[in-house]
Amino acid sequence: MRIEADLTRCEGLGMCETMAPDFFEVSDEGTVVIHDPSPGEEHRQELTAAVDACPVLALKLQ
């Protein structure tokens, strides 16, 4: 599994960080930073919820 972010869409709203703080952080520049772009399958449920919570659809799981 791989987390991808479209930084041209990211508005730094922080929903991903709220849902999965071990994996996402909103930088001082206002865009998402992914701490572990290739997490294990055991995190799929948490990450799916975080990706689905993004109101601007800037995140996806591959």
C-alpha positions as a Python dict, from the first residue, in 0.01 Angstrom:
ca = {
    (1, 'M'): (0, 0, 0),
    (2, 'R'): (120, 351, -77),
    (3, 'I'): (-14, 692, 30),
    (4, 'E'): (-8, 964, -233),
    (5, 'A'): (-85, 1334, -193),
    (6, 'D'): (-168, 1587, -462),
    (7, 'L'): (-11, 1900, -315),
    (8, 'T'): (-175, 2116, -580),
    (9, 'R'): (-512, 2025, -425),
    (10, 'C'): (-410, 2020, -57),
    (11, 'E'): (-544, 2317, 138),
    (12, 'G'): (-393, 2216, 473),
    (13, 'L'): (-729, 2163, 642),
    (14, 'G'): (-582, 1889, 862),
    (15, 'M'): (-857, 1628, 851),
    (16, 'C'): (-598, 1363, 762),
    (17, 'E'): (-378, 1466, 1055),
    (18, 'T'): (-675, 1447, 1290),
    (19, 'M'): (-773, 1100, 1166),
    (20, 'A'): (-422, 950, 1141),
    (21, 'P'): (-166, 1168, 1323),
    (22, 'D'): (106, 901, 1302),
    (23, 'F'): (101, 927, 923),
    (24, 'F'): (3, 1285, 835),
    (25, 'E'): (104, 1633, 945),
    (26, 'V'): (16, 1974, 805),
    (27, 'S'): (338, 2169, 753),
    (28, 'D'): (396, 2535, 834),
    (29, 'E'): (352, 2596, 460),
    (30, 'G'): (-3, 2460, 484),
    (31, 'T'): (35, 2132, 294),
    (32, 'V'): (33, 1774, 408),
    (33, 'V'): (351, 1586, 495),
    (34, 'I'): (331, 1207, 481),
    (35, 'H'): (549, 1048, 750),
    (36, 'D'): (536, 693, 614),
    (37, 'P'): (434, 674, 247),
    (38, 'S'): (442, 290, 245),
    (39, 'P'): (265, 172, 561),
    (40, 'G'): (175, -187, 640),
    (41, 'E'): (-164, -338, 562),
    (42, 'E'): (-253, -336, 931),
    (43, 'H'): (-307, 40, 899),
    (44, 'R'): (-546, 24, 601),
    (45, 'Q'): (-866, 96, 797),
    (46, 'E'): (-720, 402, 972),
    (47, 'L'): (-567, 536, 651),
    (48, 'T'): (-879, 476, 443),
    (49, 'A'): (-1076, 681, 696),
    (50, 'A'): (-817, 961, 679),
    (51, 'V'): (-810, 962, 297),
    (52, 'D'): (-1191, 960, 283),
    (53, 'A'): (-1202, 1254, 528),
    (54, 'C'): (-1004, 1482, 295),
    (55, 'P'): (-1259, 1741, 175),
    (56, 'V'): (-1052, 1841, -131),
    (57, 'L'): (-968, 1482, -238),
    (58, 'A'): (-593, 1544, -221),
    (59, 'L'): (-508, 1197, -86),
    (60, 'K'): (-530, 846, -221),
    (61, 'L'): (-415, 495, -136),
    (62, 'Q'): (-257, 283, -404),
}
